[in-house]
Coordinates of C-alpha atoms in Angstrom, one line a residue:
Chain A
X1 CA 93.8 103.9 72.4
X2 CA 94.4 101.7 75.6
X3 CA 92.1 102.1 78.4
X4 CA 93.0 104.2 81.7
X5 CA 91.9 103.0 84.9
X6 CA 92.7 104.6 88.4
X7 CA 93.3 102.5 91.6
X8 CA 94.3 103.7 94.6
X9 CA 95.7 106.9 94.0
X10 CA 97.1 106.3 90.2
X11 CA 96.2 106.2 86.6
X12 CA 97.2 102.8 85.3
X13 CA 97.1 101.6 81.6
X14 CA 94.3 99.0 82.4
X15 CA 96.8 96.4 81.5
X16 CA 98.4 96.5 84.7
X17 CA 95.5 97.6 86.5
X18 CA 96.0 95.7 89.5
X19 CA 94.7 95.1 93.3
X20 CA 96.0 92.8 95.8
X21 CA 94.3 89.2 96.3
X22 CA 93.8 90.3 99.8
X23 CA 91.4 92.9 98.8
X24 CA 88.5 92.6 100.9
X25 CA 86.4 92.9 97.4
X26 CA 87.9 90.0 96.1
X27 CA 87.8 87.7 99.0
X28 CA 84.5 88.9 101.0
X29 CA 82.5 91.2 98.2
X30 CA 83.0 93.3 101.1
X31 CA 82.7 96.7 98.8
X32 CA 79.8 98.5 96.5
X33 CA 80.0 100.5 93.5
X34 CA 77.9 102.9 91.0
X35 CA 77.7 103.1 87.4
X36 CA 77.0 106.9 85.9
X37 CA 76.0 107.7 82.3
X38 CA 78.3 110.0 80.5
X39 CA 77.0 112.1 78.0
X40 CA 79.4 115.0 76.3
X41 CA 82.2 113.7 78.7
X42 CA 79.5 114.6 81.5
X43 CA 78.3 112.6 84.4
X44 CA 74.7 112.7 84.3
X45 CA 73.6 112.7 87.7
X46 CA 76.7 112.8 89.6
X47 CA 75.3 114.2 92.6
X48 CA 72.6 111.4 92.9
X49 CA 75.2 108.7 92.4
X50 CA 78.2 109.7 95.0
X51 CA 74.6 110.5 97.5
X52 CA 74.3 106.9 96.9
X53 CA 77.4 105.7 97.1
X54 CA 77.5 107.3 100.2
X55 CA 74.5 105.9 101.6
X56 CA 75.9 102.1 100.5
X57 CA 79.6 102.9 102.6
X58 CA 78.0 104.6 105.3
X59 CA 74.9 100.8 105.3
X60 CA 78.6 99.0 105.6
X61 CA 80.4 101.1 107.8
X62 CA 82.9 101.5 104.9
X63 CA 84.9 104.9 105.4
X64 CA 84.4 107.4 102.5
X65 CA 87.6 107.4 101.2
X66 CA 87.7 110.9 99.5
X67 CA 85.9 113.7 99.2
X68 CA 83.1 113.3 97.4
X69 CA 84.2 116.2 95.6
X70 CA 87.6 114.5 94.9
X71 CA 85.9 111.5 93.9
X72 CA 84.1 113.6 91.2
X73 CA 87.7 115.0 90.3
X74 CA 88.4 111.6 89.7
X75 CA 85.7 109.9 87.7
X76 CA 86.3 113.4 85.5
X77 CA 89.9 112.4 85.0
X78 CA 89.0 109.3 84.1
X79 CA 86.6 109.8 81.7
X80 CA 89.2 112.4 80.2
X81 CA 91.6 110.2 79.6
X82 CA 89.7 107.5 78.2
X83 CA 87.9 110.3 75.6
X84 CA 84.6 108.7 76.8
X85 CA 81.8 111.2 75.0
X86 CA 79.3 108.9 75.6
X87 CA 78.9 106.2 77.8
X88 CA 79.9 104.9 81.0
X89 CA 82.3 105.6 84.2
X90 CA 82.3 102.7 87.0
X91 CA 83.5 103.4 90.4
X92 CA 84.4 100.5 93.1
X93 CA 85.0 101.2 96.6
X94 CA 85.9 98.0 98.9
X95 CA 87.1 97.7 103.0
X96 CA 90.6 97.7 101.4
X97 CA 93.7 95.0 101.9
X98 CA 93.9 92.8 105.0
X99 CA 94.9 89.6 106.2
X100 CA 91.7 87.2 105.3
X101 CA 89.4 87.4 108.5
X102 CA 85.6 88.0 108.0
X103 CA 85.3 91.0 110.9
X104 CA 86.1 94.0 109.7
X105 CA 90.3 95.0 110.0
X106 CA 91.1 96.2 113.5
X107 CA 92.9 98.9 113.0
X108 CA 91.1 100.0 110.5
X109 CA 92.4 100.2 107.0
X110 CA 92.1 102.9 104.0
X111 CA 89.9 101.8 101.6
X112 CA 90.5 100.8 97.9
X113 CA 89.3 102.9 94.9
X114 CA 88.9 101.9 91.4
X115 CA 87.0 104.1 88.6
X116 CA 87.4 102.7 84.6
X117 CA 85.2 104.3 82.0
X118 CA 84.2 103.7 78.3
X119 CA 82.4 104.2 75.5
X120 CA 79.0 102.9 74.5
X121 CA 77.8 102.8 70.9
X122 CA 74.8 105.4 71.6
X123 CA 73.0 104.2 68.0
X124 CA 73.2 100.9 69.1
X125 CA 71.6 101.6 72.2
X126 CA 68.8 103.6 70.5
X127 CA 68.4 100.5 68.5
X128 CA 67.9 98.6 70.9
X129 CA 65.4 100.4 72.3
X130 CA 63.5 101.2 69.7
X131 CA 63.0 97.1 68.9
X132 CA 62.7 96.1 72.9
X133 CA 63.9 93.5 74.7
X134 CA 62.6 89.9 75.8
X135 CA 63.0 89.4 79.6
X136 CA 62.2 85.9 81.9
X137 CA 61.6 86.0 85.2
X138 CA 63.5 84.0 88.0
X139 CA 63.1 83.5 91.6
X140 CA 64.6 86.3 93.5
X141 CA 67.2 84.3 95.5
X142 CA 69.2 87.6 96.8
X143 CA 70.1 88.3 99.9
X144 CA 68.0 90.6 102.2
X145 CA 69.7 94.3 101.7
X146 CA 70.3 94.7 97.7
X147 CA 69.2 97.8 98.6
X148 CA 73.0 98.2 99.2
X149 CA 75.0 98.3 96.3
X150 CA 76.8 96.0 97.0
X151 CA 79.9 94.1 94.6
X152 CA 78.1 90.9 96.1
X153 CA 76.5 90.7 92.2
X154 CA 76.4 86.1 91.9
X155 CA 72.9 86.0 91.8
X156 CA 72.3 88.4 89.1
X157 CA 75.5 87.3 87.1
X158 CA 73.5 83.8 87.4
X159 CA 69.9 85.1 86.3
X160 CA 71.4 87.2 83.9
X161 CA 73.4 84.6 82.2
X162 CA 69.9 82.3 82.6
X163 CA 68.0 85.2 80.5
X164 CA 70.9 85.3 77.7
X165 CA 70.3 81.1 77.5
X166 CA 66.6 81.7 76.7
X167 CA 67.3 84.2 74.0
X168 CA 66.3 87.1 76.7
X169 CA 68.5 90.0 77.6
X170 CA 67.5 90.7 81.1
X171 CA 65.8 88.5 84.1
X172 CA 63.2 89.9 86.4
X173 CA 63.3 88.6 90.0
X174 CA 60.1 87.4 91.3
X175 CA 59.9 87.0 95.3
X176 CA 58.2 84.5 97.3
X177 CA 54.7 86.3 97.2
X178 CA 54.6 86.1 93.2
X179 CA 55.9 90.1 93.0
X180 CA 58.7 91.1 90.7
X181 CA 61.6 92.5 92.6
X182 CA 63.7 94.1 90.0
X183 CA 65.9 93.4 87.2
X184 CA 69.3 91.8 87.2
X185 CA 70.8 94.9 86.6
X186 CA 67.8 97.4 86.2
X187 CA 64.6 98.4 87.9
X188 CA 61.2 97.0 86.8
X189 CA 58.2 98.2 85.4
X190 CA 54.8 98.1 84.2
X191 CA 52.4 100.2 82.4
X192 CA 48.8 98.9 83.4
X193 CA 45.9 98.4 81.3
X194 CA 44.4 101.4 83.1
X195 CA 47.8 103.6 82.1
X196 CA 48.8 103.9 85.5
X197 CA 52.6 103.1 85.1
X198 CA 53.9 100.7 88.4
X199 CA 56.9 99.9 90.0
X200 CA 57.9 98.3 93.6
X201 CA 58.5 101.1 96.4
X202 CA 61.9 101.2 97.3
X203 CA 62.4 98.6 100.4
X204 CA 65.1 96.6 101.1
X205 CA 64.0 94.3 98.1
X206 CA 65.6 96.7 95.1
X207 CA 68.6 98.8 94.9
X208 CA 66.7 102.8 94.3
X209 CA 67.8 103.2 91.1
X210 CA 69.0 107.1 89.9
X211 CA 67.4 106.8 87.2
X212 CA 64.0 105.3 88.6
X213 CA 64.3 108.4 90.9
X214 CA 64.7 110.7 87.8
X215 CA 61.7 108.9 86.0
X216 CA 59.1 109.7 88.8
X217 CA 59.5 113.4 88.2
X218 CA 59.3 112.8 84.3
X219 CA 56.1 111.2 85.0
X220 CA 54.4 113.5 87.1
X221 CA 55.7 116.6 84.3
X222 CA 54.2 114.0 81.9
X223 CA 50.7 114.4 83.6
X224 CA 50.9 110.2 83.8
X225 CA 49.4 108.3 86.5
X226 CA 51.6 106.5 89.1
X227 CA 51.8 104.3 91.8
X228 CA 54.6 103.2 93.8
X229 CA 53.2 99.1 95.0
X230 CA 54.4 96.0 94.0
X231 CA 53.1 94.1 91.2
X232 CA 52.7 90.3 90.6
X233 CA 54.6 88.4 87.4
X234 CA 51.0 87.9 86.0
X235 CA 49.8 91.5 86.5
X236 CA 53.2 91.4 84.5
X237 CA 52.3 89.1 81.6
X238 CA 48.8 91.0 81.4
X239 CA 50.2 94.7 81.8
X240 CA 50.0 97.7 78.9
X241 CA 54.1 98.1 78.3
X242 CA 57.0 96.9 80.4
X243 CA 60.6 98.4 80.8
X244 CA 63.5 98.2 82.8
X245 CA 65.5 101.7 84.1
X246 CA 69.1 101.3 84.5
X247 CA 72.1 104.4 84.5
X248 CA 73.5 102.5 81.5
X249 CA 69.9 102.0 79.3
X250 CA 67.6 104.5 81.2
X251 CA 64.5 103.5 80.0
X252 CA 64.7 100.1 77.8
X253 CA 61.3 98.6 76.5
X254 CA 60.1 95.0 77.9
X255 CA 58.4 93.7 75.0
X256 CA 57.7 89.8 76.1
X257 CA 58.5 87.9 80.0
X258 CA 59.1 84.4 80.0
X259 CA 57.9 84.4 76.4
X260 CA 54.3 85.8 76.4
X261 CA 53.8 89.0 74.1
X262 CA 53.4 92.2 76.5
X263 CA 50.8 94.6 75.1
X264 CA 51.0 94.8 71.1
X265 CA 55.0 92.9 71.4
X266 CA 56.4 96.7 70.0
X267 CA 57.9 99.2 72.5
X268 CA 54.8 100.9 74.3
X269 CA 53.9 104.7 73.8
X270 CA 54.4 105.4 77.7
X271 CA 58.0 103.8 77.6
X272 CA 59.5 105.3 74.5
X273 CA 57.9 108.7 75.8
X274 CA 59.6 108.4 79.1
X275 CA 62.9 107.6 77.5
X276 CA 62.3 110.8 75.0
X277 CA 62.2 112.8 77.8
X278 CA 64.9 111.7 80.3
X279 CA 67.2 112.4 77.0
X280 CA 65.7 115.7 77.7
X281 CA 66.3 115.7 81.1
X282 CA 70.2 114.7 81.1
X283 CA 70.7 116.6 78.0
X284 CA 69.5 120.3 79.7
X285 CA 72.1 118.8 83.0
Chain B
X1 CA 110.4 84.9 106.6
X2 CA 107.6 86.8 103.7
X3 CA 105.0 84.9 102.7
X4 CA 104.4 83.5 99.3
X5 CA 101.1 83.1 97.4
X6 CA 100.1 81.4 94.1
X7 CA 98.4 83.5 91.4
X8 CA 97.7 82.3 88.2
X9 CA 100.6 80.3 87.7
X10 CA 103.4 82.1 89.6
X11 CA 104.5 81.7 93.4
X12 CA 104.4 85.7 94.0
X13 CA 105.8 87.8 96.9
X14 CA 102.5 88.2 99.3
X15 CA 103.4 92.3 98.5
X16 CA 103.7 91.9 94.7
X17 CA 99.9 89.2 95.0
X18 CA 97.7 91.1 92.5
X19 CA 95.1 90.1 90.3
X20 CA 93.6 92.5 87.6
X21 CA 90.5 95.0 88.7
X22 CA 88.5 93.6 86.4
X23 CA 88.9 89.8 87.9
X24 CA 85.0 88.8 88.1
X25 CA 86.0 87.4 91.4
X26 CA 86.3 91.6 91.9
X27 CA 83.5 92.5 90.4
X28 CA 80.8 90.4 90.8
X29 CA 82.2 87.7 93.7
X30 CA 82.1 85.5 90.7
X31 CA 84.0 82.7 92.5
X32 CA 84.5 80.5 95.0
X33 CA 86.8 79.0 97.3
X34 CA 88.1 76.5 100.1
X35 CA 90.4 76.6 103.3
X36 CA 92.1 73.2 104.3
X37 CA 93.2 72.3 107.9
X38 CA 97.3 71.6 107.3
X39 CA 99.0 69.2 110.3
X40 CA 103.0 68.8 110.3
X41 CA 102.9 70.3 106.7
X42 CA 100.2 67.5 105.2
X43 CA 96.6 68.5 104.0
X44 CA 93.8 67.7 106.2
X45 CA 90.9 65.8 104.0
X46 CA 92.5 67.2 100.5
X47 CA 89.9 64.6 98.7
X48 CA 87.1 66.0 100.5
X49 CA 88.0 69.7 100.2
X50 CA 88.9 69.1 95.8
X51 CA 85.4 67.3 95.3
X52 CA 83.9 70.5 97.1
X53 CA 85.8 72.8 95.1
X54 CA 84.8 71.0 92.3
X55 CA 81.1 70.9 93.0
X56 CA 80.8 74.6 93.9
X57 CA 82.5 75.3 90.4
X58 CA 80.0 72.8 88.6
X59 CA 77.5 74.9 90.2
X60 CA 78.3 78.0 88.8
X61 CA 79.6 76.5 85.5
X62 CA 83.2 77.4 86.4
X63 CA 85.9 75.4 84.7
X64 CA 87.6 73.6 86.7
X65 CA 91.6 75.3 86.3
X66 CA 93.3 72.3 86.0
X67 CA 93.2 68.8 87.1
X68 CA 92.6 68.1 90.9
X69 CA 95.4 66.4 90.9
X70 CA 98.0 69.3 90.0
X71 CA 95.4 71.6 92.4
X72 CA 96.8 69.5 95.1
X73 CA 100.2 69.7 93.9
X74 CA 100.0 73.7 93.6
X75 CA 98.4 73.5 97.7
X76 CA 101.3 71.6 98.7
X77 CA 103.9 73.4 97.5
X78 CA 102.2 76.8 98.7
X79 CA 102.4 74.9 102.2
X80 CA 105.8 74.2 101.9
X81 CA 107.3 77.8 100.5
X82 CA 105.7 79.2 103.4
X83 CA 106.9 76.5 106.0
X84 CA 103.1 75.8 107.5
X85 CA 103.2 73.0 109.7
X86 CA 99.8 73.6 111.5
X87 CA 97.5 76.2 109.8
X88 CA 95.5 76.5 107.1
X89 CA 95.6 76.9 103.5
X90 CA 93.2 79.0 101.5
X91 CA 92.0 78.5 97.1
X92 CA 90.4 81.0 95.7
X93 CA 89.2 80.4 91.8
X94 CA 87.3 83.0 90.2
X95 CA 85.6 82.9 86.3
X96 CA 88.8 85.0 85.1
X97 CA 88.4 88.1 83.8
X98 CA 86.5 90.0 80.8
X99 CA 85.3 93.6 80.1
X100 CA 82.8 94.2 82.9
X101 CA 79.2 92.5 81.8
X102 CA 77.1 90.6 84.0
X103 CA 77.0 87.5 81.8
X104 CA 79.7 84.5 81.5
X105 CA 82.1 85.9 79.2
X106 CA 81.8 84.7 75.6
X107 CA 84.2 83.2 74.5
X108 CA 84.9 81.6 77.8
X109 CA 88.1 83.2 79.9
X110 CA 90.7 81.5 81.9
X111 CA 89.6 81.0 85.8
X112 CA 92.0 82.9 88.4
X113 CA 93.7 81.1 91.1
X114 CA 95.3 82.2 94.1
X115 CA 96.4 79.9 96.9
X116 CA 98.0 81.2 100.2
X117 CA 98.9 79.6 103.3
X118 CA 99.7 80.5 106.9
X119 CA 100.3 79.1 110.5
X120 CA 98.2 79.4 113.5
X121 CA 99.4 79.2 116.7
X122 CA 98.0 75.7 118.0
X123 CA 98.3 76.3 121.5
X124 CA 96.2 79.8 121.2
X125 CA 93.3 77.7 119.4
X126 CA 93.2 74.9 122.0
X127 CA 93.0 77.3 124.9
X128 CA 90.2 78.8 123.1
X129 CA 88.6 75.5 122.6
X130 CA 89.1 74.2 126.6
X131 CA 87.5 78.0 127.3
X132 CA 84.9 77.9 124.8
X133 CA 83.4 80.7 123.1
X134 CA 80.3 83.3 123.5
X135 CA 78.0 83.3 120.0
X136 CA 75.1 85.9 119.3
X137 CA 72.0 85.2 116.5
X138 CA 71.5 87.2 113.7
X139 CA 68.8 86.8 111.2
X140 CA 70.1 84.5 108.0
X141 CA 69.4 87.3 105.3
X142 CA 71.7 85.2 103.1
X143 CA 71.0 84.2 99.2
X144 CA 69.2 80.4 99.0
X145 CA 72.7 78.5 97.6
X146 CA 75.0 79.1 100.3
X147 CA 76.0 75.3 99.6
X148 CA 78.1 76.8 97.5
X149 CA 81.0 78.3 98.9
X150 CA 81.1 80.9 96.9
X151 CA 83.0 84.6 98.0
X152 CA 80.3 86.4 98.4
X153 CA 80.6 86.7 102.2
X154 CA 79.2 90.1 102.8
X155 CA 76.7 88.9 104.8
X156 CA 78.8 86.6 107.0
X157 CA 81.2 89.5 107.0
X158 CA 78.5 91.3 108.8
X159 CA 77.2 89.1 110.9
X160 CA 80.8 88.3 112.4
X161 CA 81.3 92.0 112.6
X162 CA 78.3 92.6 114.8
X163 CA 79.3 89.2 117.2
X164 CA 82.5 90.4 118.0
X165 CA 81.5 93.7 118.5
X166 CA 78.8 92.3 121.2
X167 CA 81.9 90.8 123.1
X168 CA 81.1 87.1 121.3
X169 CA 83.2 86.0 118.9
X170 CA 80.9 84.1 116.4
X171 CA 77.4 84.5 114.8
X172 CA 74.6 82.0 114.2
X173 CA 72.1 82.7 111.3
X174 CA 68.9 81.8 112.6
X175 CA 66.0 81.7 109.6
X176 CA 62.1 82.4 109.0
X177 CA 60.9 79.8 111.3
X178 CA 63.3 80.4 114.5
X179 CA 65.6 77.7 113.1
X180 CA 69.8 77.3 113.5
X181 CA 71.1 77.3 110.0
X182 CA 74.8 77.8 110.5
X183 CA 77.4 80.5 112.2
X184 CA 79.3 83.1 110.0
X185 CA 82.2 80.4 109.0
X186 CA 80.9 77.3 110.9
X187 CA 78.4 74.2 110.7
X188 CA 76.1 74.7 114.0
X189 CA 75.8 72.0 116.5
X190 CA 73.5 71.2 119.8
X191 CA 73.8 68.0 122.4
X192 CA 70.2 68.2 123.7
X193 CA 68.8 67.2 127.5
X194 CA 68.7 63.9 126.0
X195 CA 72.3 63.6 124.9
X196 CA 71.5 63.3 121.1
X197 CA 73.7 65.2 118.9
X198 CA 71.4 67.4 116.2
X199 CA 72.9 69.5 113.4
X200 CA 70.7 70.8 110.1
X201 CA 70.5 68.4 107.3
X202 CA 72.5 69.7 104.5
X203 CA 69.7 71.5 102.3
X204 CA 70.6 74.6 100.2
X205 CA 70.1 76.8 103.4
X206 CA 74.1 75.7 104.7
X207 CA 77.4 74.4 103.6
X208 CA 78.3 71.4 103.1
X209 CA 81.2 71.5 105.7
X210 CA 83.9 69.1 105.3
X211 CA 85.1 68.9 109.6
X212 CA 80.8 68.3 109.4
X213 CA 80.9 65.2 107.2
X214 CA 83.9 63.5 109.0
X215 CA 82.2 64.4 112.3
X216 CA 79.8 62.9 111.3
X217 CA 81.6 59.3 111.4
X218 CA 83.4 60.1 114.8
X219 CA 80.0 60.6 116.2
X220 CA 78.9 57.1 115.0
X221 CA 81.9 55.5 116.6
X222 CA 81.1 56.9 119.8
X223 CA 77.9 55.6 119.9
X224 CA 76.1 58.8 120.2
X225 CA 72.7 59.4 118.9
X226 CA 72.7 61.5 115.9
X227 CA 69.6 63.7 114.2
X228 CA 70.2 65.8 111.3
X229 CA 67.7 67.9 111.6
X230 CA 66.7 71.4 112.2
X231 CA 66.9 72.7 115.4
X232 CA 65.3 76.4 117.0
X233 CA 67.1 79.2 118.8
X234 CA 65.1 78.2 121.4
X235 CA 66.0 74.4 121.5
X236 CA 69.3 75.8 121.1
X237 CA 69.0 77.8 124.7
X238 CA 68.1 75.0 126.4
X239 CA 70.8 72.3 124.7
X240 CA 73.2 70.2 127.0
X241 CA 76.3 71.8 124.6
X242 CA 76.7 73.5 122.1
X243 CA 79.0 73.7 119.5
X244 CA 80.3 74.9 115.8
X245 CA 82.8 73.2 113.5
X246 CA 84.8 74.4 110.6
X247 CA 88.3 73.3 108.9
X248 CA 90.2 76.3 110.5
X249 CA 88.6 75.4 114.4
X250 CA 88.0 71.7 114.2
X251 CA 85.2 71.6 117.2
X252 CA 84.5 74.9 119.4
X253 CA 83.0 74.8 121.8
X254 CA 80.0 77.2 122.3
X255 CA 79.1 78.1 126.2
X256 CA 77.2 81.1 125.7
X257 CA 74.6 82.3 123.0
X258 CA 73.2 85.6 123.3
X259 CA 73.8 85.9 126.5
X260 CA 72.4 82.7 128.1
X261 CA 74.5 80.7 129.4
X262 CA 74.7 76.9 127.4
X263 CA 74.3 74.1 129.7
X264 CA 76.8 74.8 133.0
X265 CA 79.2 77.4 130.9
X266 CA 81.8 75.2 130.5
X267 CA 82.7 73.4 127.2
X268 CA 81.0 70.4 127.5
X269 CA 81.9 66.9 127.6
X270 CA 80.8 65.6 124.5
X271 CA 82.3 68.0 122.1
X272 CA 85.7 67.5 123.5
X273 CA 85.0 64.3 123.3
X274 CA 84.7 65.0 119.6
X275 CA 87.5 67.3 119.5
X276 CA 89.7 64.8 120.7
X277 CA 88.6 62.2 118.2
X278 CA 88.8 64.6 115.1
X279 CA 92.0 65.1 116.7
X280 CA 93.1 61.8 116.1
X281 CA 91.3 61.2 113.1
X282 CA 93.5 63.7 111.4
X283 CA 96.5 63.1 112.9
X284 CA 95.8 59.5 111.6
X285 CA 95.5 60.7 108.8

């Protein structure tokens, strides 16, 4: 089956899924996006991601191009026509189409939409999870508001390709002061050797992940410990269990950083519980 | 007369310029680019401007699209099917496009190309330059390898945004410690109480800028003093001139910065003295 993307108004075989080269996305990264799990053809947290979405166009002073309701219609549609069951819709929303000049376009122009969905191999996922990943950690060169889901993705297309060269599957960012950030593509976590689980508080360092949102209420129904405070690479290396939260992976075990073993080297009791139950969570919807 | 742009091969209507949604230049600002000064039709410091490109490619492991040499060839003629005698033309190359995954594509994918051209109106940009121009300062929250010229400009986007919308019509980055880096599009310049000409040494904090380098030599045969160095917001305040240079602007003149008024509010001597020269130089050819 080809794929079905929409952009601007239509549903195009992705084929000729086009945008013009004067896209501000493509000349500026002058847009942001969200990724949603699909689960039974359903968006799992749909409410939670357009909020955000929101929140990112509103940072930019981007105009919301639709309602959010019609948005929803959309990412539906598309995950209709592309017979996603499981897996993933993406949704990118830039400044829209203007002659190249860095201020924003005066009159203002309508924004540009694009939403493409498709399948993941859910097994494979489980798979993965179920043997953990390696991660290594790299210097958190980003700029100063990935809080912003931005489309301004180099640096983690850089660290993530960096991990994949060391055999690793994800890089952690690690700021000036010795403190992972995040993930490329994920929020990062620890498990101490106290079982208090860990994970930065939400400044303008990390993007606040849905799914890192979800997980604190799964903790506290889990009766776990947490705390909400940065934590340093070595409090890292030394740390119970390690994931990584992402809409795509929700929670995927950390099993060795830059190499060193973390806890036993198997995915950690807290992590595969947390996972068990945000399946839970987005199964009930 | 429409304009005419080069994508990927073809010399497209401007209208009918697309390039596919899932271009990583799109998606991630995988890419990066250049914009060349163009006089009576002929590229301004095309050497200069291809080893760049070339450099900012190596150093996110881009292929370079095709020899330098039919680059240039592909510039020239987008020059002359749009009839530019004085203006600027603009290369974009991105890493091509793949399924939507952080890392490089595996197996590697063609890069994307699109070159455009367009006039400016000479007379408008040396009235701005004998009026000079107003800047602001705005924190550099910008990733650590802005040397390369790479597309994501969301920050610069920003920062232009908010100067224009303060009645100036460019924005200095200052950093951490109170220092210049660069403006929005421009290499940053100061003539101190002294007469010495001081710009910031070309670390991984700024761009390499081509109109900088040559400048660089006019300055020389002047006889002026020259420190590449960094310089505060405050030294800045209290400079003889100030100034910012880019391929699009040559040198501009900068009389005002937030607010205070640069030397006597007039553009001042020494960079039109400069402006003159680069005028020369590039008219020389």
């Amino acid at each position: 089956m080809s794929r079905i993307a929409y952009v601007n108004g239509r549903y195009l075989p992705m084929r000729g899924a086009t945008i013009h080269i004067e896209d501000r996305g493509y000349q500026f990264a002058d847009g942001v996006y969200e990724v949603c799990e699909v689960r039974g053809g359903r968006l799992i947290d749909e409410r939670r991601h357009l909020a955000r979405l929101q929140r990112s166009l509103a940072e930019l002073r981007i105009r919301v191009p639709m309602s959010l309701a019609a948005l929803g219609v959309v990412l539906r549609e598309v995950i209709a026509k592309n017979r996603v069951g499981y897996g993933i819709v993406y949704l990118q929303v830039t400044r829209g189409v203007a002659r190249r000049d860095h201020a924003f376009p005066a009159p203002e122009v309508a924004p540009s939409v694009v939403v493409t969905a498709r399948a993941l191999d859910r097994a494979r996922n489980e798979a993965l999870a179920g043997k953990g990943i390696a991660v290594v950690s790299v210097p958190d060169n980003r700029w100063g508001r990935v809080d912003i889901k931005s489309i301004g993705l180099l640096p983690n297309v850089l660290a993530r390709q960096a991990a994949i060269e060391q055999g690793a599957r994800d890089a952690w960012f690690v700021d000036k002061d010795g403190a992972v950030t995040e993930g490329a593509a994920t929020n990062a976590w620890i498990v101490t050797p106290a079982g208090t689980v860990v994970t930065r508080p939400a400044d303008h360092a990390i993007l606040r992940g849905i799914t890192r949102s979800v997980l604190f209420d799964v903790i506290k129904a889990q009766g776990l410990r947490l705390e909400e405070r940065p934590f340093t690479l070595a409090e890292a290396y030394a740390a119970r269990e390690a994931f990584g939260t992402a809409a795509s992976q929700i929670v995927l075990p950390v099993i060795s950083i830059d190499g060193r073993t973390i806890g036993d080297g198997k995915p950690g009791p807290v992590a595969m519980a947390l996972r068990r139950e945000f399946h839970r969570y987005a199964e009930a919807g």
